[in-house]
CSV table of C-alpha atoms and ligand atoms in Angstrom, one decimal:
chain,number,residue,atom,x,y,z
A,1,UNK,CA,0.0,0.0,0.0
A,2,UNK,CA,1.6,3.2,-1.0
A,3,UNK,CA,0.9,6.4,1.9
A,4,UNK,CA,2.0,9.9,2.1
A,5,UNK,CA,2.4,12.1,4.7
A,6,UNK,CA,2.3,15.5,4.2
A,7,UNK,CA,2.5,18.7,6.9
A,8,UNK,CA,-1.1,19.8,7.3
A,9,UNK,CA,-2.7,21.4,4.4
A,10,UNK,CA,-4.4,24.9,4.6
A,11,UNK,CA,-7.1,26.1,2.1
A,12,UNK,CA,-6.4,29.9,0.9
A,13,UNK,CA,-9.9,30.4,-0.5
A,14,UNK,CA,-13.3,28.8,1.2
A,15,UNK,CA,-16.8,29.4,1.5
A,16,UNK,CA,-18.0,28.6,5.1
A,17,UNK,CA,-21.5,30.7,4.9
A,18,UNK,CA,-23.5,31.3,8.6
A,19,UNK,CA,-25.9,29.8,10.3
A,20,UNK,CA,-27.0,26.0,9.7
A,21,UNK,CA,-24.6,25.9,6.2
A,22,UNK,CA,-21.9,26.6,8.7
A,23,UNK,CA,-22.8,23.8,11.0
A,24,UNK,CA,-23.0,21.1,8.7
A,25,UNK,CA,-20.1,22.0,6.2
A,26,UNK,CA,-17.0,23.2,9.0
A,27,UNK,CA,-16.5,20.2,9.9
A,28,UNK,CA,-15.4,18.8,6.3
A,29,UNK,CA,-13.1,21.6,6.6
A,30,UNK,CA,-11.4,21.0,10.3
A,31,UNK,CA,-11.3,17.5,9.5
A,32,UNK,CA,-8.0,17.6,7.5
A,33,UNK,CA,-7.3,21.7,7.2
A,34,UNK,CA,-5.4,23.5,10.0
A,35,UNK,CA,-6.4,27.1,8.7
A,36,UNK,CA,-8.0,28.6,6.0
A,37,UNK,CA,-8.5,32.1,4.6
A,38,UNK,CA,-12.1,33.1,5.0
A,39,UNK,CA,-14.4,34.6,1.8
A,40,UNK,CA,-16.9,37.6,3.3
A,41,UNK,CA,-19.6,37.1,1.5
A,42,UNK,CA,-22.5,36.9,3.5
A,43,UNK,CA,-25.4,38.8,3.3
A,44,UNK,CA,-25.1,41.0,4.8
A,45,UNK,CA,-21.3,41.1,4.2
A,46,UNK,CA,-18.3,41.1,5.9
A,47,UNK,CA,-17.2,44.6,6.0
A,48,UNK,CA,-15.8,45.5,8.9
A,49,UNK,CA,-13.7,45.1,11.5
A,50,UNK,CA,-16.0,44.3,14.0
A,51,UNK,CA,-18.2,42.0,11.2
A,52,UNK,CA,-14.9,40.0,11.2
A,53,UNK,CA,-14.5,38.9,14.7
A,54,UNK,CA,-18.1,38.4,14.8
A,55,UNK,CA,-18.4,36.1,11.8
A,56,UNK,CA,-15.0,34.4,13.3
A,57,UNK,CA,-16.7,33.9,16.9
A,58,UNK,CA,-19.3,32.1,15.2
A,59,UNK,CA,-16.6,29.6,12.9
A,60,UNK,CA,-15.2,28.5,16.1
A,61,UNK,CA,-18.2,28.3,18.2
A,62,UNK,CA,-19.5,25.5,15.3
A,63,UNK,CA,-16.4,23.7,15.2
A,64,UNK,CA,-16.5,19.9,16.0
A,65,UNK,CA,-15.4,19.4,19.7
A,66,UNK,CA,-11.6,18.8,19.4
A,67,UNK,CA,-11.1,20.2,16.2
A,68,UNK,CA,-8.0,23.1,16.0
A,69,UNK,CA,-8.7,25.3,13.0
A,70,UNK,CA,-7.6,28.8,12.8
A,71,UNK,CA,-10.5,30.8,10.5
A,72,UNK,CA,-7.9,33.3,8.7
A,73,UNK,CA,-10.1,36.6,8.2
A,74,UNK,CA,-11.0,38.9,5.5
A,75,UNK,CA,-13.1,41.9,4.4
A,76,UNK,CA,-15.2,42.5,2.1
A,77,UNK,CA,-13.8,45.6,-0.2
A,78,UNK,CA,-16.4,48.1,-0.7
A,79,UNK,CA,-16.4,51.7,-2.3
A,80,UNK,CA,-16.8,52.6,1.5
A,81,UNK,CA,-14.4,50.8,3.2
A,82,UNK,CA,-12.0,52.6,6.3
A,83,UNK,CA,-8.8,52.0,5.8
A,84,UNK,CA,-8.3,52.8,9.3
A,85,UNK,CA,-10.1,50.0,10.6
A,86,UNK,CA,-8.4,47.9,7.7
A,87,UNK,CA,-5.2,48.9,9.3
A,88,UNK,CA,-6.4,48.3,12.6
A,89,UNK,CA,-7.5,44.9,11.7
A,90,UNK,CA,-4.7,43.8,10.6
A,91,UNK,CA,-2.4,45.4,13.6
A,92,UNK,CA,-5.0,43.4,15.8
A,93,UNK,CA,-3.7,39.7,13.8
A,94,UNK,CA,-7.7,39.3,13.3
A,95,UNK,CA,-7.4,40.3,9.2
A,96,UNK,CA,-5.8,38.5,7.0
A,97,UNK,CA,-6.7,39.8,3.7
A,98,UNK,CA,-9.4,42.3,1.9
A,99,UNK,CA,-11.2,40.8,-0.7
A,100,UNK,CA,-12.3,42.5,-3.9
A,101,UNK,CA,-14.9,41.3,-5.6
A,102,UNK,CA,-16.0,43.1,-8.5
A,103,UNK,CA,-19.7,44.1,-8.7
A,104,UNK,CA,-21.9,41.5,-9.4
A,105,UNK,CA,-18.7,39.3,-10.5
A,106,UNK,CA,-20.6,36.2,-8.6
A,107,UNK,CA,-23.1,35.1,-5.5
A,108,UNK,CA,-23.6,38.3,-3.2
A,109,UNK,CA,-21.4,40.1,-5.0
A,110,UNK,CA,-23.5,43.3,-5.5
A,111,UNK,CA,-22.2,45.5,-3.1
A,112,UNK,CA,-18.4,44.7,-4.3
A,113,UNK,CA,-16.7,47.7,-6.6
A,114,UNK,CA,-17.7,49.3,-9.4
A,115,UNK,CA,-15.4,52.6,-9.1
A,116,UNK,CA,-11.7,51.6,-8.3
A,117,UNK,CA,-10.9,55.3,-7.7
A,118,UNK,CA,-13.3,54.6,-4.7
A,119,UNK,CA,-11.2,52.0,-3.3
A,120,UNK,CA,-7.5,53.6,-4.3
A,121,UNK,CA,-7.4,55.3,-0.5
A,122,UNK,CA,-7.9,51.4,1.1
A,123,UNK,CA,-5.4,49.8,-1.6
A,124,UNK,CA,-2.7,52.4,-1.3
A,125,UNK,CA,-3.2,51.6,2.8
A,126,UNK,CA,-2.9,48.1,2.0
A,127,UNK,CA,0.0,48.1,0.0
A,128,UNK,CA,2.0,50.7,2.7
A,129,UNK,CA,0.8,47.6,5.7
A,130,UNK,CA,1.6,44.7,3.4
A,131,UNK,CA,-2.1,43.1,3.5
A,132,UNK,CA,-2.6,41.4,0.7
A,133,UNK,CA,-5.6,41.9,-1.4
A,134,UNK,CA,-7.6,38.8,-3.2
A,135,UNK,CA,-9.2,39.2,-6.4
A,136,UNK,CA,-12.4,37.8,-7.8
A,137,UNK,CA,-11.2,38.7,-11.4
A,138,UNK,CA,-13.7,38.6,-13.6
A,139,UNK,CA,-14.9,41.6,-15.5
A,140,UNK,CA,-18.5,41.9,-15.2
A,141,UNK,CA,-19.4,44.4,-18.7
A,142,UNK,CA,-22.4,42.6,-19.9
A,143,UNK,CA,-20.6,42.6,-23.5
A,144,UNK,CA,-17.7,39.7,-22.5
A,145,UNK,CA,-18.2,36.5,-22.7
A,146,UNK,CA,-18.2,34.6,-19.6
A,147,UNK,CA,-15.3,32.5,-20.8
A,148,UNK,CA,-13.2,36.0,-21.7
A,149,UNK,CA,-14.3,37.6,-18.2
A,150,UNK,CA,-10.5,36.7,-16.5
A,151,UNK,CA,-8.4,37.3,-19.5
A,152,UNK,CA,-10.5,40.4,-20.0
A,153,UNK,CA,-9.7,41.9,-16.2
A,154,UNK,CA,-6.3,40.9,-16.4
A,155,UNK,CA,-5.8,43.4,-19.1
A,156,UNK,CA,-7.8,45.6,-18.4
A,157,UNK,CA,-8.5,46.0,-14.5
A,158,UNK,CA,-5.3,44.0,-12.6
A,159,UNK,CA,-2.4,44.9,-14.7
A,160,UNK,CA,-3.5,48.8,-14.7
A,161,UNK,CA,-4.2,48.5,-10.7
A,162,UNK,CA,-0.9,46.9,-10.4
A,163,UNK,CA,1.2,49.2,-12.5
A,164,UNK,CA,-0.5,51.7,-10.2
A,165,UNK,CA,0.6,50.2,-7.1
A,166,UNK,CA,3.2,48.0,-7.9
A,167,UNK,CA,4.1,47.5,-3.7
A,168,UNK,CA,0.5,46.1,-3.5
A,169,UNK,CA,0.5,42.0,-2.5
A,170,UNK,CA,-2.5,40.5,-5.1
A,171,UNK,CA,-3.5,37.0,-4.8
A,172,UNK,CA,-5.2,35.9,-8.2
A,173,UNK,CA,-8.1,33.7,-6.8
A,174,UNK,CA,-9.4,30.7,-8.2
A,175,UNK,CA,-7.7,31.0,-11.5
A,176,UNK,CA,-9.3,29.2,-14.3
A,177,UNK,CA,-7.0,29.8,-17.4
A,178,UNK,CA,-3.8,29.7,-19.2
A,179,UNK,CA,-3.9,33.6,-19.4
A,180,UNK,CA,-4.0,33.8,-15.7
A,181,UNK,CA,-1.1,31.1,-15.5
A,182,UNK,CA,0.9,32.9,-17.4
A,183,UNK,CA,0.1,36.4,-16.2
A,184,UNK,CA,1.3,35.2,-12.6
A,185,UNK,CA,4.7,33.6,-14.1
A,186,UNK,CA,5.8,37.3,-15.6
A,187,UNK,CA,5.7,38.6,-12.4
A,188,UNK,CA,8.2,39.2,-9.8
A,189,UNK,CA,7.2,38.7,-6.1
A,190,UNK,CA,4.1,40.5,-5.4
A,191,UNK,CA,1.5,38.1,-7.3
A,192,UNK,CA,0.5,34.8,-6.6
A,193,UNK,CA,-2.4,33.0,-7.4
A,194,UNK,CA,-4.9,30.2,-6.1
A,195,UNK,CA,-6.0,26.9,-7.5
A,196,UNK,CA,-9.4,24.9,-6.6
A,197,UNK,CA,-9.4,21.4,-7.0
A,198,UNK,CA,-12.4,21.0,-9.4
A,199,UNK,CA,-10.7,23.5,-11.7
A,200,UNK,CA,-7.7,20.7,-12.2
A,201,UNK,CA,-10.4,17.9,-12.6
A,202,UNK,CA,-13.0,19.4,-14.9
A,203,UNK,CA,-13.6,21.4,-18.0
A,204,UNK,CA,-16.5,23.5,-19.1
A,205,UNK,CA,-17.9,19.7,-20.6
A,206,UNK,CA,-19.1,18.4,-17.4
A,207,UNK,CA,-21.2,21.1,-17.3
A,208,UNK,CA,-22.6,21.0,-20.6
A,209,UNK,CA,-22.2,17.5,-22.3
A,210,UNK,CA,-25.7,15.2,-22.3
A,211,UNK,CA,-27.3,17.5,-20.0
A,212,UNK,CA,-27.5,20.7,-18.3
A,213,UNK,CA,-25.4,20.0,-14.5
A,214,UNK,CA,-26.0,22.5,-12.2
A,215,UNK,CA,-23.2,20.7,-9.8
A,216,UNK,CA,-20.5,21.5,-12.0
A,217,UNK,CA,-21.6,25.1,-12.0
A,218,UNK,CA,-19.1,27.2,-10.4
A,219,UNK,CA,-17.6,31.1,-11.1
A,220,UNK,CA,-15.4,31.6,-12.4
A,221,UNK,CA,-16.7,28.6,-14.6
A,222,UNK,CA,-15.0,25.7,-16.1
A,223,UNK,CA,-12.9,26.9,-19.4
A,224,UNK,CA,-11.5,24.5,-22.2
A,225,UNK,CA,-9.6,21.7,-21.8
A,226,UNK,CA,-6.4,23.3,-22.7
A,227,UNK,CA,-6.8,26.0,-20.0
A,228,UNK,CA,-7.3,23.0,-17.1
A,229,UNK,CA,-3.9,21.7,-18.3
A,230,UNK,CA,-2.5,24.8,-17.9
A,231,UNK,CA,-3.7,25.0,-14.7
A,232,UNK,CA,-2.7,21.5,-13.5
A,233,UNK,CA,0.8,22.0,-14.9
A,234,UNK,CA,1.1,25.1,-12.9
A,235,UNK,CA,-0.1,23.3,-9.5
A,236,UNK,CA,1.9,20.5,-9.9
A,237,UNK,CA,5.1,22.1,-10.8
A,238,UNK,CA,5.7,23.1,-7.2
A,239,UNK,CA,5.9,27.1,-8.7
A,240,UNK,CA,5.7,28.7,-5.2
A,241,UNK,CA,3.5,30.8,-6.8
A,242,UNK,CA,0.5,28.8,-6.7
A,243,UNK,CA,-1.2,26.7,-3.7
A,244,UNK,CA,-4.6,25.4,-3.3
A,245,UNK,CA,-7.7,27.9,-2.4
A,246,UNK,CA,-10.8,25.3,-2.7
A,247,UNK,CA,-13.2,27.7,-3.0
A,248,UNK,CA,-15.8,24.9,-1.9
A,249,UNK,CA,-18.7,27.0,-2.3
A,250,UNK,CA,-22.0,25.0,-0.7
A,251,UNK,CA,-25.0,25.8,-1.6
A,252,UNK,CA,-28.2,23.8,-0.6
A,253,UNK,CA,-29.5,21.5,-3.9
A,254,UNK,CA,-33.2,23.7,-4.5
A,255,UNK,CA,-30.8,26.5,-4.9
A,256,UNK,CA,-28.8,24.8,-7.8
A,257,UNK,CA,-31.0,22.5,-9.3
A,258,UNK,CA,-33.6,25.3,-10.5
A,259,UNK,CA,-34.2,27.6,-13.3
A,260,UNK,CA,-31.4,30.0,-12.2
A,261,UNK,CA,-29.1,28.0,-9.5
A,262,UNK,CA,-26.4,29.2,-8.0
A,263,UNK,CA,-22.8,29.4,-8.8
A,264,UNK,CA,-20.7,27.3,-6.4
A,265,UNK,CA,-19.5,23.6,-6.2
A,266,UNK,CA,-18.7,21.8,-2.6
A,267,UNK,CA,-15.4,20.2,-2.2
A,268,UNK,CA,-14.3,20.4,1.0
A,269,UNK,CA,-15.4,16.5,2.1
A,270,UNK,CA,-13.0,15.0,-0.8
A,271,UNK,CA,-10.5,17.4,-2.0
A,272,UNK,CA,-7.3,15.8,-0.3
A,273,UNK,CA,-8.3,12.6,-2.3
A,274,UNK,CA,-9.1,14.6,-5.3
A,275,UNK,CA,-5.9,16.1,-5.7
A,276,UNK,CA,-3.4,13.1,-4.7
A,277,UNK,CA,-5.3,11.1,-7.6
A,278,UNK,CA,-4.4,14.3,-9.6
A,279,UNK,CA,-1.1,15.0,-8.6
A,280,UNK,CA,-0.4,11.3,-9.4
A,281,UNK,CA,-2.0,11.3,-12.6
A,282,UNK,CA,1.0,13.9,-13.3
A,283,UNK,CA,4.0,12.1,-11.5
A,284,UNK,CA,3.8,15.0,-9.0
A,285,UNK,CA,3.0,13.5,-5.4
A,286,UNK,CA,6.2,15.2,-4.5
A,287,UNK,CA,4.5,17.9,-5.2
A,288,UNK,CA,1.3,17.9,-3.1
A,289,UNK,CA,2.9,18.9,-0.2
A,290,UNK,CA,4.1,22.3,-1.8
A,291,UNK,CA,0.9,23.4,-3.5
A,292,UNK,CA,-1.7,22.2,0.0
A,293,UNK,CA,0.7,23.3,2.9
A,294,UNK,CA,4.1,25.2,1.8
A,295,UNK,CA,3.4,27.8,-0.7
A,296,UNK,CA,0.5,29.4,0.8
A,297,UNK,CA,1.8,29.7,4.4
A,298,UNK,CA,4.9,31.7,2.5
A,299,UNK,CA,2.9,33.8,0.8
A,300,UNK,CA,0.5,35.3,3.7
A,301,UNK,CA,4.0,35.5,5.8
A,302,UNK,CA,3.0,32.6,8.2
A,303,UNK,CA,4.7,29.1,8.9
A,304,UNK,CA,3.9,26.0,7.6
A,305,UNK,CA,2.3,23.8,9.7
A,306,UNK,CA,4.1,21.6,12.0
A,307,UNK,CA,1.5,18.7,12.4
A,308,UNK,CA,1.1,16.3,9.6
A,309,UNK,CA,-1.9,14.4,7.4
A,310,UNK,CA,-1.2,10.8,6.0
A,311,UNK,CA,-2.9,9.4,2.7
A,312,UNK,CA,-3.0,5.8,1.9
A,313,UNK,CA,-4.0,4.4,-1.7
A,314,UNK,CA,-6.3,1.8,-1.0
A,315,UNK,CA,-7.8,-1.3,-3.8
A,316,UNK,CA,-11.3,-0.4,-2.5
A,317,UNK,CA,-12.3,3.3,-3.8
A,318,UNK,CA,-13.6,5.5,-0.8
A,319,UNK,CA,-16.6,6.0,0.2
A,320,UNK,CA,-17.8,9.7,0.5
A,321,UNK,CA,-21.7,10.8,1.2
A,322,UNK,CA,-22.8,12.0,-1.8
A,323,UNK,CA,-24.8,14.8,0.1
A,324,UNK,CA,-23.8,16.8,3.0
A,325,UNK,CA,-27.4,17.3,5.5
A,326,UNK,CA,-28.0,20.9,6.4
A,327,UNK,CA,-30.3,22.5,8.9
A,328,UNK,CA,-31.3,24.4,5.5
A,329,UNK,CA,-31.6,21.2,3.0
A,330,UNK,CA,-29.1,19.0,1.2
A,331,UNK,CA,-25.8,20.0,-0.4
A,332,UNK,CA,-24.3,18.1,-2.9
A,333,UNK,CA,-20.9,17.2,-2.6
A,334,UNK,CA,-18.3,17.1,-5.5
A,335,UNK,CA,-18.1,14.0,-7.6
A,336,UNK,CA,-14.8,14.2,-9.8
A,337,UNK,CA,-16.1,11.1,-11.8
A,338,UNK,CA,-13.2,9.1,-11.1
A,339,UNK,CA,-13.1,6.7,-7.9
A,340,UNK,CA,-10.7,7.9,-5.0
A,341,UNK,CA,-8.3,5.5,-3.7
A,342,UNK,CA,-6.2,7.9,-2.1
A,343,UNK,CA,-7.4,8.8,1.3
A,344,UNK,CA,-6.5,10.6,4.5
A,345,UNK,CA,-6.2,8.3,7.4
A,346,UNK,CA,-8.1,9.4,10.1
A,347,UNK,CA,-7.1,10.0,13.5
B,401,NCD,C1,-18.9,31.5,-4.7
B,401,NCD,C2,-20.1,31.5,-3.7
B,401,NCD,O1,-21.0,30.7,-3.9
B,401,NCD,O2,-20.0,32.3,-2.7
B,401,NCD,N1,-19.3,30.8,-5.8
B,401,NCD,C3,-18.5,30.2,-6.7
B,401,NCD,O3,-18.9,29.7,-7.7
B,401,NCD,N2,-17.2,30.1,-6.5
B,401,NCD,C4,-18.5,32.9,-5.0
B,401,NCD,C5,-17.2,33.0,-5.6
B,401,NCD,O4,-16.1,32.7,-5.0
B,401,NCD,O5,-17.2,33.3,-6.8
B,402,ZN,ZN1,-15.1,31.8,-3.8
């Protein structure tokens, strides 16, 4: 039986959400992930300081007994935001990152920015601190096409911002193409750039081919195939400029299996099994360990974790519920459509 042990991964990008979501789904998260970096977007949002420690009193009050996870904060950038209490926030060890989403890029995204000039006072603060800033980047101009939208804010939103404010720290979320690869290779220290695990396992087909399906839905969605190897060549090269943000995004199923569902897929239960089957695939399972628990602790300034996971390669694929119960109905969880025989040995 082969097994690897790896330090304790982290997840730079999840979706936690409040309330009976929160119950059911931290746990798939705690379970295997020592910290991970928080997304704000409630409804109401996450916008301040005090928001923050609010919304992080409730992540550890729903933690399984026993569990250590560290819920690494962030804000939600709006055209109003302080940067005094940004600042303070971050003096205080509770923020970790603003988030910039751009208006009505994805769910409960309307209050994110439409005027960057707005936000230039909170940026320049940022980049004077060190606190990096995470991008949704998508454009949202009704006239690009959904699978341009990344390319399309590269060029003409994040390069512009960062030739504005070169000092500024910008970590590309959830990057979904070759452009976005390559735009984070041309740089020089102050861009890096997050990976989910269903962007390195599917491609726009699995949402489209033989039927409509709504759980392969996410944003930014699924490109060609030729962007997904770009990606997975980029995560498993070891590049310290890429590690693993999830973005497992639950949503309950009436909410995606309707006329207009929701944009989100829910990995959190497998994605340790997804991506040792992946980085195996590519020869890379020396890799894993940089890309899930090295590069990102570098990049946010923090240490790696000194605890370790273990994964053993089973003959008998794993079993994993193919729902997750909520307080607030079913969530689906991610199926890559392969079976899993790598899996993380529980303690
Ligand atoms: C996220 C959500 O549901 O909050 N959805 C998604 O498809 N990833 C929002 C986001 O990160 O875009
Ligand atoms: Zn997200």
């Amino acid at each position: 039986m082969k097994t690897l042990t790896l330090r304790r991964p982290d997840d730079w990008h999840l979706h936690l959400r409040d309330g009976d979501v929160l119950q059911a789904v931290i746990g798939d998260t705690s379970r295997h992930f020592a910290r991970a970096i928080i997304m704000p977007n409630l409804v109401p949002p996450v916008v301040t300081t005090t928001d923050a420690k609010a919304y992080r009193e409730r992540i550890l009050a729903a933690l399984p007994a026993g569990d250590r996870f560290e819920p690494l904060m962030t804000l939600y950038l709006t055209e109003h935001t302080d940067p005094d209490d940004v600042e303070e926030g971050k003096k205080s060890g509770l923020i970790s990152a603003v988030k910039l989403y751009p208006a009505g890029a994805t769910t409960n995204s309307h209050g994110g920015v439409r005027d960057f000039n707005k936000a230039m006072p909170v940026l320049e603060r940022m980049a004077k601190i060190g606190l990096p800033l995470c991008v949704h980047g998508e454009v949202t101009t009704p006239e690009v096409d959904i699978f341009d939208r990344e390319a399309v804010f590269i060029e003409t939103v994040l390069d512009p911002l960062r030739q504005r404010l070169p000092e500024l720290k910008v970590t590309m979320e959830h990057v979904t193409t070759a452009d976005g690869i390559d735009y984070i290779k041309s740089s020089k220290g102050n861009l890096a750039g997050s990976i989910t695990t269903h962007h390195l396992i599917i491609n726009r087909n699995a949402i489209l081919v033989g039927g409509i399906r709504p759980h392969y839905y996410c944003l930014p969605v699924a490109k060609r195939e030729n962007h997904r190897l770009a990606l997975r060549a980029a995560a498993t090269s070891g590049d310290a400029r890429f590690f693993l943000g999830t973005d497992s995004a639950p949503h309950v199923d009436p909410l995606k299996e309707c006329a207009c569902g929701c944009a989100g897929i829910y990995t959190s239960v497998n994605t340790m099994s997804c991506l040792a089957h992946v980085f195996e695939d590519d020869n890379a399972l020396d890799k894993l360990e940089a890309f899930t628990s090295l590069n990102g602790p570098a990049w946010y300034g923090l240490k790696p974790n000194e605890e370790t996971i273990t994964l053993e390669k089973r003959d008998e694929p794993a079993r994993f519920p193919d729902k997750r119960d909520s307080g607030a109905g079913p969530i689906t969880v991610f199926d890559p459509m392969f079976p899993l025989h790598w899996q993380v040995v529980e303690k």
